[in-house]
Backbone as numpy.savetxt, mean C-alpha at the origin, in Angstrom:
# Nx Ny Nz CAx CAy CAz Cx Cy Cz
-0.49 -29.06 -2.01 -1.33 -27.86 -2.01 -0.46 -26.62 -2.01
-0.84 -25.59 -2.79 -0.08 -24.33 -2.78 -0.27 -23.62 -1.45
0.63 -22.72 -1.08 0.46 -21.94 0.16 -0.71 -20.98 0.03
-1.15 -20.45 1.15 -2.21 -19.44 1.19 -1.63 -18.17 1.78
-1.77 -17.06 1.07 -1.23 -15.81 1.58 -2.06 -15.33 2.77
-1.38 -14.68 3.71 -2.07 -14.08 4.86 -2.67 -12.73 4.52
-2.49 -12.26 3.27 -3.12 -11.00 2.88 -2.13 -9.99 2.38
-2.48 -8.72 2.51 -1.73 -7.63 1.90 -0.40 -7.39 2.63
0.64 -7.21 1.85 1.97 -6.89 2.38 2.22 -5.39 2.28
2.05 -4.83 1.09 2.15 -3.38 0.89 1.43 -3.01 -0.39
1.22 -1.72 -0.57 0.66 -1.16 -1.79 1.62 -0.09 -2.27
1.97 -0.12 -3.55 2.91 0.86 -4.10 2.23 1.69 -5.18
2.36 3.01 -5.06 1.71 3.94 -5.97 2.72 4.95 -6.52
2.28 5.77 -7.45 3.13 6.78 -8.07 2.63 8.16 -7.67
3.52 8.93 -7.07 3.19 10.27 -6.61 3.85 11.30 -7.53
3.53 12.56 -7.28 4.17 13.64 -8.00 5.29 14.22 -7.17
5.05 15.37 -6.56 6.06 16.06 -5.77 6.40 15.26 -4.50
7.67 14.91 -4.29 8.02 14.07 -3.13 7.77 14.75 -1.79
8.01 16.07 -1.71 7.80 16.78 -0.45 6.32 16.77 -0.06
5.47 17.07 -1.02 4.03 17.08 -0.77 3.54 15.69 -0.38
4.05 14.68 -1.05 3.66 13.30 -0.76 3.99 12.92 0.68
5.24 13.18 1.09 5.67 12.79 2.44 4.92 13.58 3.50
4.73 14.86 3.27 4.05 15.67 4.28 2.61 15.24 4.46
1.94 14.82 3.40 0.56 14.37 3.54 0.49 13.08 4.36
1.33 12.10 4.03 1.21 10.80 4.70 1.72 10.84 6.14
2.64 11.76 6.44 3.13 11.88 7.81 2.30 12.91 8.59
2.25 14.14 8.09 1.62 15.23 8.84 0.10 15.10 8.92
-0.52 14.63 7.84 -1.98 14.54 7.82 -2.48 13.17 8.28
-1.93 12.10 7.69 -2.41 10.76 8.05 -1.69 10.18 9.27
-0.58 10.78 9.67 0.08 10.36 10.90 0.89 9.09 10.80
1.19 8.63 9.56 2.01 7.44 9.40 3.48 7.77 9.63
4.25 6.78 9.96 5.68 6.98 10.11 6.37 6.91 8.76
7.32 7.82 8.53 8.17 7.76 7.33 9.23 6.70 7.62
8.97 5.50 7.14 9.75 4.33 7.55 11.06 4.22 6.78
11.02 4.55 5.50 12.24 4.36 4.70 12.28 5.35 3.56
13.45 5.96 3.39 13.73 6.88 2.29 14.85 6.24 1.49
14.50 5.70 0.32 15.49 5.04 -0.52 15.17 5.36 -1.98
15.65 4.54 -2.90 15.38 4.78 -4.32 14.75 3.53 -4.93
14.07 3.76 -6.04 13.50 2.67 -6.83 14.66 1.85 -7.41
14.74 0.59 -7.07 15.86 -0.23 -7.54 15.87 -0.38 -9.06
14.72 -0.18 -9.69 14.65 -0.29 -11.15 14.78 1.07 -11.84
14.88 2.11 -11.06 15.01 3.49 -11.59 15.70 4.30 -10.51
17.01 4.18 -10.41 17.75 4.67 -9.25 17.73 6.18 -9.07
17.25 6.94 -10.04 17.16 8.38 -9.89 15.75 8.82 -9.48
14.95 7.86 -9.02 13.62 8.14 -8.47 13.59 7.66 -7.03
13.05 8.49 -6.14 12.90 8.07 -4.75 11.95 6.88 -4.64
12.09 6.15 -3.53 11.09 5.18 -3.11 10.85 5.42 -1.63
9.64 5.89 -1.31 9.26 6.21 0.06 8.35 5.12 0.61
8.53 4.81 1.91 7.67 3.86 2.60 7.05 4.55 3.82
5.74 4.39 4.01 5.03 4.94 5.17 4.25 3.81 5.83
4.38 3.67 7.16 3.69 2.59 7.84 3.52 2.87 9.31
3.43 1.79 10.09 3.30 1.95 11.53 4.68 2.16 12.15
4.78 2.10 13.47 6.04 2.42 14.15 7.18 1.52 13.72
6.88 0.29 13.32 7.92 -0.67 12.97 7.98 -0.96 11.47
7.10 -0.34 10.70 7.04 -0.68 9.28 6.59 -2.11 9.08
5.63 -2.56 9.87 5.16 -3.94 9.83 4.52 -4.25 8.47
4.86 -5.40 7.86 4.14 -5.79 6.64 2.64 -5.78 6.87
1.92 -5.21 5.91 0.48 -5.05 6.07 0.08 -3.65 6.49
1.07 -2.77 6.74 0.77 -1.38 7.10 1.39 -0.39 6.14
2.24 -0.83 5.22 3.06 0.09 4.45 2.47 0.44 3.09
2.25 1.75 2.87 1.97 2.25 1.54 3.26 2.90 1.06
3.66 2.60 -0.16 4.95 3.08 -0.67 4.73 3.83 -1.97
5.69 4.72 -2.27 5.53 5.60 -3.44 6.82 5.75 -4.22
6.65 5.83 -5.54 7.68 6.34 -6.44 7.27 7.77 -6.79
7.87 8.80 -6.18 7.51 10.17 -6.55 8.21 10.57 -7.85
7.45 10.76 -8.89 8.01 11.08 -10.21 8.30 12.57 -10.38
7.92 13.40 -9.43 8.14 14.83 -9.55 6.99 15.52 -10.25
7.03 16.84 -10.22 5.94 17.63 -10.80 5.84 17.49 -12.31
6.91 17.05 -12.95 6.88 16.92 -14.41 6.56 15.50 -14.86
6.28 14.61 -13.91 5.97 13.23 -14.26 4.66 13.10 -15.03
4.57 12.06 -15.83 3.37 11.83 -16.63 2.19 11.52 -15.72
1.06 12.17 -15.98 -0.14 11.91 -15.20 -0.74 10.57 -15.60
-1.21 9.83 -14.61 -1.87 8.57 -14.89 -3.35 8.78 -15.16
-4.00 7.69 -15.54 -5.45 7.72 -15.77 -6.03 6.46 -15.15
-6.95 6.64 -14.21 -7.56 5.48 -13.58 -8.46 4.75 -14.56
-8.43 3.42 -14.51 -9.31 2.63 -15.36 -9.17 1.16 -15.09
-9.61 0.37 -16.03 -9.56 -1.09 -15.92 -8.13 -1.55 -15.64
-8.00 -2.54 -14.75 -6.69 -3.11 -14.45 -5.91 -2.34 -13.42
-6.63 -1.55 -12.60 -5.94 -0.75 -11.58 -6.65 -0.86 -10.23
-5.92 -0.47 -9.19 -6.50 -0.42 -7.85 -7.42 0.80 -7.74
-8.63 0.56 -7.28 -9.63 1.63 -7.16 -9.50 2.34 -5.82
-9.44 1.58 -4.72 -9.40 2.16 -3.38 -8.46 1.32 -2.51
-7.63 1.99 -1.72 -6.83 1.35 -0.68 -7.42 1.76 0.66
-7.83 0.77 1.47 -8.59 1.03 2.69 -7.80 0.62 3.92
-7.81 1.51 4.92 -7.17 1.25 6.21 -8.22 0.98 7.29
-7.80 0.21 8.30 -8.60 0.05 9.51 -8.50 1.30 10.38
-9.61 1.69 10.99 -9.60 2.62 12.12 -10.62 2.11 13.14
-10.43 2.38 14.41 -11.43 1.99 15.40 -12.75 2.72 15.13
-13.89 2.09 15.42 -15.19 2.74 15.16 -15.33 4.10 15.83
-14.77 4.24 17.02 -14.91 5.52 17.73 -14.02 6.62 17.16
-13.19 6.29 16.16 -12.26 7.27 15.59 -12.79 7.95 14.33
-13.92 7.49 13.82 -14.36 7.99 12.52 -14.65 9.49 12.55
-15.32 9.96 13.59 -15.60 11.40 13.68 -14.31 12.20 13.76
-13.33 11.68 14.50 -12.03 12.36 14.57 -11.45 12.52 13.17
-11.52 11.45 12.36 -10.89 11.51 11.04 -11.65 12.41 10.08
-12.96 12.41 10.17 -13.72 13.33 9.32 -13.34 14.77 9.65
-13.28 15.10 10.93 -12.88 16.46 11.33 -11.46 16.77 10.90
-10.55 15.82 11.08 -9.14 16.06 10.76 -8.96 16.30 9.26
-9.59 15.47 8.46 -9.44 15.60 7.02 -10.08 16.89 6.52
-11.29 17.17 6.97 -11.97 18.38 6.50 -11.25 19.64 6.96
-10.61 19.60 8.14 -9.86 20.77 8.60 -8.60 20.98 7.78
-8.19 19.96 7.05 -7.06 20.08 6.13 -7.52 20.27 4.69
-8.78 20.69 4.53 -9.36 20.99 3.22 -9.38 19.77 2.30
-9.61 18.60 2.89 -9.71 17.37 2.11 -11.18 16.98 2.06
-11.70 16.82 0.86 -13.10 16.47 0.68 -13.32 15.01 1.06
-14.29 14.76 1.91 -14.59 13.43 2.40 -15.92 12.96 1.82
-15.93 11.74 1.29 -17.16 11.10 0.82 -17.64 10.12 1.89
-18.90 10.25 2.29 -19.44 9.37 3.32 -19.69 10.14 4.60
-19.95 9.39 5.65 -19.85 7.94 5.82 -20.90 7.18 4.98
-20.47 6.00 4.50 -21.36 5.08 3.81 -21.23 3.71 4.46
-22.25 2.87 4.25 -22.20 1.51 4.76 -21.80 0.58 3.62
-20.79 -0.25 3.88 -20.35 -1.22 2.89 -20.02 -2.53 3.60
-20.69 -3.57 3.23 -20.49 -4.89 3.85 -20.59 -4.81 5.37
-21.54 -4.02 5.86 -21.78 -3.96 7.29 -20.80 -3.11 8.07
-19.94 -2.38 7.37 -18.97 -1.50 8.03 -19.17 -0.07 7.55
-18.84 0.89 8.39 -18.94 2.30 8.02 -17.61 2.75 7.43
-17.68 3.38 6.26 -16.49 3.73 5.49 -16.56 5.18 5.05
-15.42 5.86 5.08 -15.29 7.17 4.43 -14.19 7.08 3.38
-14.31 7.87 2.32 -13.31 7.90 1.25 -12.81 9.32 1.03
-11.58 9.43 0.54 -10.99 10.73 0.22 -9.79 10.47 -0.69
-9.30 11.52 -1.32 -8.15 11.41 -2.21 -6.92 12.05 -1.59
-5.76 11.48 -1.88 -4.51 12.11 -1.47 -4.20 13.25 -2.45
-3.13 14.02 -2.25 -2.88 15.18 -3.12 -2.68 14.85 -4.59
-2.36 13.61 -4.91 -2.17 13.22 -6.31 -3.39 12.55 -6.91
-4.47 12.40 -6.11 -5.70 11.82 -6.63 -5.85 10.34 -6.38
-4.99 9.74 -5.56 -5.12 8.33 -5.21 -6.20 8.20 -4.14
-7.18 7.34 -4.39 -8.31 7.22 -3.48 -7.98 6.29 -2.32
-8.20 6.80 -1.12 -8.00 6.06 0.12 -9.34 5.97 0.85
-9.45 5.02 1.76 -10.65 4.90 2.58 -10.27 4.46 3.97
-11.13 4.77 4.91 -11.00 4.32 6.29 -12.25 3.52 6.63
-12.05 2.29 7.10 -13.16 1.43 7.48 -13.20 1.30 8.99
-14.31 1.72 9.58 -14.49 1.60 11.02 -15.01 0.21 11.31
-14.16 -0.60 11.92 -14.49 -2.01 12.09 -14.25 -2.45 13.52
-15.20 -3.25 14.03 -15.03 -3.81 15.37 -13.83 -4.75 15.42
-13.39 -5.24 14.27 -12.25 -6.15 14.22 -10.93 -5.45 13.99
-10.87 -4.14 14.25 -9.65 -3.38 14.03 -8.50 -3.93 14.87
-7.34 -4.23 14.25 -6.20 -4.73 15.02 -5.61 -3.65 15.91
-4.86 -4.06 16.92 -4.23 -3.10 17.83 -3.10 -2.33 17.15
-2.30 -3.02 16.35 -1.22 -2.37 15.63 -0.06 -1.96 16.53
0.87 -1.20 15.93 2.05 -0.70 16.64 2.07 0.82 16.50
1.42 1.53 17.41 1.34 2.99 17.28 2.73 3.63 17.29
2.81 4.74 16.55 4.06 5.51 16.47 3.91 6.71 17.40
4.66 6.73 18.48 4.48 7.73 19.52 4.62 9.17 19.03
5.60 9.51 18.16 5.71 10.92 17.74 4.66 11.37 16.72
3.79 10.48 16.31 2.80 10.82 15.29 1.96 12.02 15.71
1.59 12.88 14.78 0.67 13.98 15.10 -0.75 13.48 15.37
-1.03 12.22 15.05 -2.33 11.63 15.34 -2.24 10.85 16.65
-3.14 11.08 17.60 -3.11 10.34 18.87 -3.13 8.84 18.64
-2.46 8.10 19.50 -2.31 6.66 19.33 -3.65 5.96 19.15
-4.67 6.41 19.90 -5.96 5.71 19.85 -6.69 5.92 18.52
-6.26 6.90 17.72 -6.91 7.17 16.44 -6.05 6.79 15.23
-4.83 6.33 15.45 -3.93 6.07 14.32 -4.45 4.97 13.41
-4.07 5.06 12.13 -4.42 4.02 11.16 -3.79 2.70 11.62
-4.54 1.61 11.50 -4.11 0.32 12.04 -3.74 -0.69 10.96
-3.24 -0.22 9.85 -2.85 -1.13 8.78 -3.97 -1.33 7.78
-3.68 -2.13 6.76 -4.63 -2.29 5.67 -5.83 -3.14 6.07
-6.98 -2.66 5.66 -8.22 -3.40 5.74 -8.42 -4.18 4.44
-8.22 -3.50 3.29 -8.51 -4.13 2.00 -8.00 -3.27 0.86
-8.02 -3.84 -0.32 -7.91 -3.07 -1.56 -9.09 -3.47 -2.44
-9.51 -2.55 -3.29 -10.51 -2.88 -4.30 -9.87 -2.70 -5.67
-10.11 -3.65 -6.55 -9.51 -3.68 -7.87 -10.58 -3.51 -8.93
-10.34 -2.63 -9.89 -11.28 -2.37 -10.98 -10.92 -3.25 -12.17
-11.85 -4.10 -12.58 -11.61 -5.03 -13.69 -12.82 -5.04 -14.61
-12.62 -5.41 -15.85 -13.74 -5.45 -16.80 -14.61 -6.67 -16.60
-14.02 -7.77 -16.10 -14.76 -8.99 -15.80 -14.28 -9.52 -14.45
-15.20 -9.95 -13.63 -14.86 -10.43 -12.31 -14.16 -11.79 -12.37
-14.66 -12.69 -13.17 -14.27 -14.10 -13.09 -12.77 -14.37 -13.29
-12.09 -13.80 -14.31 -10.68 -14.15 -14.48 -9.80 -13.73 -13.30
-10.06 -12.53 -12.73 -9.29 -12.09 -11.57 -9.67 -12.89 -10.34
-10.97 -13.18 -10.20 -11.43 -14.00 -9.07 -10.77 -15.36 -9.10
-10.57 -15.92 -10.27 -9.94 -17.24 -10.39 -8.50 -17.21 -9.88
-7.78 -16.12 -10.17 -6.41 -16.00 -9.66 -6.43 -15.87 -8.14
-7.36 -15.09 -7.61 -7.45 -14.94 -6.16 -7.76 -16.27 -5.47
-8.75 -17.00 -5.99 -9.21 -18.20 -5.31 -8.33 -19.41 -5.60
-8.06 -19.66 -6.86 -7.28 -20.85 -7.22 -5.78 -20.60 -7.16
-5.41 -19.33 -7.25 -3.98 -19.00 -7.24 -3.44 -18.60 -5.89
-4.19 -17.74 -5.16 -3.66 -17.16 -3.92 -4.35 -17.64 -2.66
-5.36 -18.48 -2.80 -5.99 -19.04 -1.62 -7.06 -18.17 -1.00
-7.66 -17.28 -1.78 -8.79 -16.48 -1.29 -10.09 -17.26 -1.46
-11.10 -16.83 -0.72 -12.42 -17.43 -0.80 -13.46 -16.34 -1.04
-14.42 -16.62 -1.93 -15.50 -15.66 -2.14 -16.34 -15.57 -0.88
-16.66 -14.33 -0.47 -17.41 -14.13 0.76 -18.84 -13.66 0.48
-18.97 -12.56 -0.26 -20.30 -12.02 -0.53 -20.19 -10.95 -1.62
-21.33 -10.49 -2.10 -21.37 -9.39 -3.09 -22.42 -8.39 -2.65
-22.17 -7.12 -2.98 -23.08 -6.05 -2.57 -22.87 -4.85 -3.48
-23.93 -4.40 -4.13 -23.91 -3.19 -4.96 -22.77 -3.21 -5.98
-22.54 -4.37 -6.58 -21.52 -4.48 -7.61 -20.11 -4.74 -7.09
-19.95 -4.77 -5.76 -18.65 -5.09 -5.16 -18.65 -6.57 -4.80
-17.60 -7.28 -5.16 -17.47 -8.71 -4.89 -16.31 -8.90 -3.91
-16.62 -9.43 -2.73 -15.63 -9.50 -1.65 -15.01 -10.89 -1.56
-13.67 -10.90 -1.51 -12.89 -12.13 -1.34 -12.00 -11.96 -0.12
-11.84 -13.04 0.63 -11.03 -12.98 1.84 -10.06 -14.15 1.86
-8.83 -13.85 2.24 -7.83 -14.91 2.35 -8.29 -15.96 3.34
-8.08 -17.23 3.00 -8.46 -18.32 3.91 -7.68 -18.23 5.21
-6.51 -17.57 5.18 -5.71 -17.42 6.40 -6.32 -16.41 7.35
-7.20 -15.53 6.83 -7.87 -14.54 7.67 -6.93 -13.50 8.23
-7.43 -12.70 9.18 -6.61 -11.70 9.83 -6.66 -10.36 9.12
-5.93 -9.35 9.65 -5.93 -8.01 9.06 -5.41 -8.02 7.63
-5.98 -7.15 6.81 -5.50 -7.01 5.44 -5.79 -8.20 4.55
-6.79 -9.00 4.90 -7.05 -10.24 4.16 -8.14 -10.10 3.11
-8.63 -8.88 2.89 -9.76 -8.66 1.99 -9.30 -8.05 0.67
-9.82 -8.59 -0.44 -9.71 -7.97 -1.76 -11.11 -7.89 -2.33
-11.51 -6.69 -2.73 -12.80 -6.48 -3.38 -12.58 -6.29 -4.88
-13.43 -6.91 -5.68 -13.39 -6.73 -7.13 -14.62 -5.93 -7.55
-14.39 -4.94 -8.40 -15.46 -4.06 -8.87 -15.39 -3.99 -10.38
-16.50 -4.31 -11.05 -16.51 -4.22 -12.51 -16.52 -2.77 -12.95
-15.79 -2.48 -14.01 -15.75 -1.13 -14.56 -15.87 -1.20 -16.07
-16.48 -0.18 -16.65 -16.52 -0.09 -18.11 -15.56 0.98 -18.62
-14.70 1.44 -17.73 -13.68 2.40 -18.15 -12.65 1.71 -19.04
-11.97 2.45 -19.91 -10.88 1.84 -20.69 -9.71 1.48 -19.78
-8.79 0.70 -20.32 -7.62 0.29 -19.55 -6.91 1.52 -18.98
-6.58 1.44 -17.69 -5.92 2.55 -17.03 -4.53 2.80 -17.57
-4.06 4.01 -17.37 -2.71 4.38 -17.80 -1.85 4.67 -16.58
-0.74 3.96 -16.47 0.14 4.14 -15.32 0.76 5.53 -15.33
0.81 6.17 -14.18 1.41 7.48 -14.05 1.07 8.07 -12.70
1.43 9.33 -12.51 1.17 10.00 -11.24 -0.31 9.92 -10.89
-0.57 9.54 -9.64 -1.94 9.44 -9.17 -2.57 8.07 -9.36
-1.76 7.06 -9.69 -2.29 5.70 -9.83 -1.46 4.74 -8.98
-2.07 3.60 -8.66 -1.37 2.55 -7.92 -0.59 1.68 -8.89
0.67 1.44 -8.57 1.56 0.67 -9.45 1.34 -0.82 -9.28
1.30 -1.29 -8.02 1.07 -2.72 -7.78 0.58 -2.97 -6.37
0.05 -4.16 -6.18 -0.42 -4.64 -4.87 0.41 -5.86 -4.50
0.93 -5.87 -3.28 1.80 -6.96 -2.83 1.12 -7.77 -1.74
1.32 -9.09 -1.82 0.77 -10.03 -0.85 1.89 -10.68 -0.04
1.54 -11.23 1.11 2.53 -11.77 2.04 2.95 -13.20 1.68
4.25 -13.43 1.81 4.82 -14.77 1.76 5.75 -14.91 2.95
5.77 -16.05 3.60 6.61 -16.21 4.78 8.09 -16.10 4.45
8.53 -16.71 3.35 9.96 -16.76 3.04 10.15 -17.13 1.57
11.41 -17.25 1.15 11.68 -17.56 -0.26 11.30 -19.00 -0.61
11.35 -19.91 0.36 10.92 -21.28 0.08 9.45 -21.29 -0.32
8.65 -20.50 0.39 7.23 -20.40 0.05 7.06 -19.70 -1.30
7.90 -18.70 -1.58 7.82 -18.02 -2.87 8.07 -18.99 -4.03
8.99 -19.91 -3.85 9.26 -20.90 -4.91 8.02 -21.75 -5.15
7.28 -22.06 -4.09 6.03 -22.80 -4.26 5.03 -21.97 -5.05
4.97 -20.66 -4.72 4.09 -19.77 -5.47 4.48 -19.74 -6.95
5.77 -19.61 -7.21 6.23 -19.52 -8.60 5.80 -20.74 -9.40
6.00 -21.90 -8.83 5.65 -23.14 -9.53 4.14 -23.23 -9.73
3.40 -22.95 -8.68 1.94 -23.06 -8.74 1.34 -22.07 -9.74
1.76 -20.80 -9.67 1.20 -19.78 -10.55 1.64 -19.99 -12.00
2.87 -20.42 -12.19 3.34 -20.72 -13.55 2.56 -21.87 -14.16
2.24 -22.86 -13.34 1.44 -24.00 -13.83 0.05 -23.55 -14.27
-0.41 -22.42 -13.73 -1.72 -21.89 -14.11 -1.62 -20.93 -15.30
-0.46 -20.87 -15.93 -0.28 -20.09 -17.14 0.11 -18.64 -16.93
0.44 -18.26 -15.69 0.85 -16.89 -15.41 2.36 -16.74 -15.57
2.80 -15.59 -16.01 4.22 -15.34 -16.23 4.79 -14.69 -14.97
5.53 -15.46 -14.20 6.03 -15.03 -12.90 7.53 -14.78 -12.98
7.99 -13.66 -12.40 9.42 -13.35 -12.43 10.20 -14.29 -11.51
11.51 -14.25 -11.69 12.39 -14.87 -10.70 12.30 -14.09 -9.39
12.83 -14.64 -8.32 12.86 -13.93 -7.05 13.85 -12.77 -7.15
13.41 -11.57 -6.77 14.20 -10.35 -6.86 14.46 -9.83 -5.45
15.70 -9.47 -5.18 16.09 -8.95 -3.87 15.74 -7.47 -3.79
14.80 -7.11 -2.92 14.42 -5.72 -2.70 14.99 -5.17 -1.39
16.03 -5.78 -0.88 16.75 -5.36 0.32 15.97 -5.65 1.60
14.74 -5.14 1.69 13.94 -5.27 2.90 13.01 -6.49 2.85
12.89 -7.05 1.67 12.13 -8.28 1.43 12.53 -8.77 0.05
12.16 -9.98 -0.28 12.37 -10.54 -1.61 11.02 -10.70 -2.28
10.99 -10.55 -3.60 9.72 -10.42 -4.29 9.67 -11.21 -5.59
8.47 -11.65 -5.94 8.15 -12.12 -7.28 6.96 -11.31 -7.77
6.82 -11.20 -9.10 5.78 -10.36 -9.70 5.09 -11.12 -10.83
3.81 -10.82 -11.01 3.07 -11.31 -12.16 1.86 -10.41 -12.38
1.36 -10.39 -13.59 0.18 -9.58 -13.89 -1.01 -10.52 -14.07
-2.06 -10.25 -13.31 -3.24 -11.12 -13.39 -4.05 -10.76 -14.64
-4.98 -11.62 -15.08 -5.65 -11.40 -16.36 -6.41 -10.08 -16.48
-6.85 -9.53 -15.34 -7.56 -8.26 -15.39 -6.65 -7.06 -15.57
-5.33 -7.28 -15.51 -4.37 -6.22 -15.76 -3.64 -5.68 -14.56
-4.02 -6.10 -13.34 -3.39 -5.57 -12.14 -2.07 -6.29 -11.90
-1.02 -5.51 -11.60 0.28 -6.09 -11.29 0.28 -6.53 -9.84
0.58 -7.83 -9.61 0.65 -8.40 -8.28 2.10 -8.72 -7.93
2.42 -8.56 -6.67 3.72 -8.93 -6.11 3.47 -9.86 -4.93
4.35 -10.81 -4.71 4.34 -11.61 -3.48 5.68 -11.37 -2.80
5.64 -10.83 -1.58 6.85 -10.36 -0.89 7.03 -11.09 0.43
8.28 -11.36 0.77 8.57 -12.05 2.03 8.37 -11.11 3.22
8.21 -11.70 4.39 7.97 -10.94 5.61 9.24 -10.26 6.14
10.38 -10.69 5.70 11.63 -10.11 6.20 12.63 -10.00 5.07
13.82 -9.45 5.40 14.35 -9.19 6.74 13.82 -7.93 7.43
13.19 -7.01 6.72 12.61 -5.83 7.35 13.49 -4.60 7.25
12.98 -3.49 7.79 13.60 -2.18 7.57 14.77 -1.87 8.49
15.01 -2.71 9.48 16.13 -2.44 10.39 17.42 -3.10 9.94
17.46 -3.63 8.71 18.71 -4.23 8.22 19.77 -3.17 7.94
19.35 -1.91 7.73 20.34 -0.87 7.43 20.16 0.39 8.30
19.21 0.38 9.22 19.01 1.49 10.16 18.47 0.93 11.47
18.85 1.58 12.57 18.21 1.24 13.83 16.75 1.71 13.80
15.92 1.10 14.64 14.50 1.43 14.59 14.24 2.92 14.83
15.02 3.55 15.72 14.78 4.97 15.98 15.31 5.87 14.88
16.05 5.32 13.93 16.60 6.09 12.81 15.79 5.93 11.52
14.78 5.09 11.52 14.06 4.79 10.29 13.54 6.06 9.62
13.82 6.17 8.32 13.30 7.27 7.52 14.01 8.60 7.65
15.07 8.67 8.47 15.68 9.97 8.74 16.66 10.41 7.67
17.15 9.49 6.85 18.09 9.87 5.80 18.00 8.89 4.64
18.56 9.30 3.50 18.53 8.45 2.31 19.44 7.25 2.51
18.89 6.06 2.33 19.69 4.83 2.39 19.64 4.17 1.02
20.75 3.57 0.64 20.87 2.89 -0.64 21.26 1.45 -0.43
20.82 0.55 -1.30 21.32 -0.82 -1.22 22.82 -0.83 -1.52
23.49 -1.83 -0.99 24.96 -1.84 -1.11 25.43 -1.81 -2.55
24.63 -2.34 -3.48 25.07 -2.35 -4.88 24.96 -0.98 -5.54
24.41 0.01 -4.84 24.33 1.37 -5.38 25.15 2.37 -4.57
25.77 1.94 -3.47 26.50 2.87 -2.61 27.62 3.60 -3.35
28.30 2.93 -4.26 29.40 3.58 -4.97 28.91 4.64 -5.95
27.59 4.73 -6.16 27.01 5.75 -7.03 26.27 6.82 -6.23
26.44 6.83 -4.91 25.66 7.72 -4.06 25.75 9.18 -4.49
26.94 9.67 -4.75 27.11 11.09 -5.07 26.31 11.47 -6.31
26.39 10.66 -7.35 25.65 10.96 -8.57 24.15 10.83 -8.34
23.73 9.78 -7.63 22.30 9.60 -7.37 21.73 10.78 -6.60
22.42 11.20 -5.54 21.92 12.32 -4.74 21.85 13.61 -5.56
22.78 13.79 -6.49 22.78 15.01 -7.29 21.62 15.06 -8.27
21.06 13.91 -8.61 19.99 13.86 -9.61 18.60 13.68 -9.00
18.54 13.44 -7.70 17.25 13.34 -7.04 16.70 14.74 -6.74
15.38 14.91 -6.74 14.81 16.22 -6.37 15.17 16.58 -4.93
15.24 17.86 -4.65 15.50 18.29 -3.27 14.35 17.80 -2.39
14.72 17.38 -1.18 13.71 16.81 -0.29 14.20 16.92 1.15
13.28 17.24 2.04 13.57 17.31 3.46 12.54 16.46 4.19
13.01 15.54 5.03 12.09 14.69 5.77 11.10 15.55 6.55
9.81 15.22 6.50 8.82 16.07 7.18 9.04 16.09 8.68
8.93 17.29 9.26 9.02 17.42 10.71 7.67 17.05 11.30
7.69 16.48 12.47 6.46 16.01 13.09 6.00 17.00 14.14
4.80 17.52 13.95 4.22 18.45 14.91 3.08 17.74 15.64
3.04 17.80 16.95 1.97 17.14 17.70 0.61 17.75 17.40
-0.43 16.94 17.53 -1.80 17.42 17.35 -2.10 18.43 18.45
-2.49 19.67 18.11 -2.71 20.69 19.14 -3.88 20.37 20.07
-4.75 19.43 19.65 -5.90 19.07 20.48 -5.56 18.01 21.52
-4.31 17.46 21.45 -3.92 16.42 22.38 -3.17 17.05 23.54
-3.63 16.81 24.75 -2.99 17.40 25.94 -1.93 16.44 26.49
């Protein structure tokens, strides 16, 4: 039997201005700036990671900031529609007030699959949501966050994927990754990893939009959890046997990854749980300076000269917290 993923590992998207991107996810959403590095496949582009206090898999949203001159994306078929985080039910009013006070338009609250959800866009137009759920995990709060610990985002609840047909993508989820169909509501089809737990939900939504165009303001890929490289090899064999074109295992420094594109067009990654973000920084130093993988260290001077100017966002406490 193939392994079953425990759910979402991270979500990677494309941003515009790196300063604006970091300030929104740290200053507004209260996430920790876990890692400042570069895209291993495009070394003159930053790669930012934002997550909980430890950068735990299942909490990290990551970005390739292409700069203000980067090509704009177009949302459509074969792309992630919404990335949703857990929040405690009693925190929803706090988040509506916080977002609206930062001039962010909030949609909702709405009821979806028995949970109360609000949606909003980040500065580049990537749609995010907060789901108030009684099953919200405790998480690892980040003490310096401008958001009080009791209201902080608790990792991924789910992603929703826009596809032209449900069945081909559903087949990859169920027969390929070990998800199970749960229910459908208002055109949303919910699948949950058999392993359960936080971040175990993927929703599929049919769209009649044309195929999306990758660029600023779109999600690049969705990553799922694998325990280790031995399990990844099982995934590679199993998915390849199902006719999917799966990459070799690629070293991403903080985890190892394989990639494939499912029939609906969404790029999937399966990433290991370790070694994690403390392989090149102490936990209290995470995100404070640019770190490079050892195979790029001898190019540091040139890389730094070609990256956009950037200053790690300073953290200001919430003035309402005593």
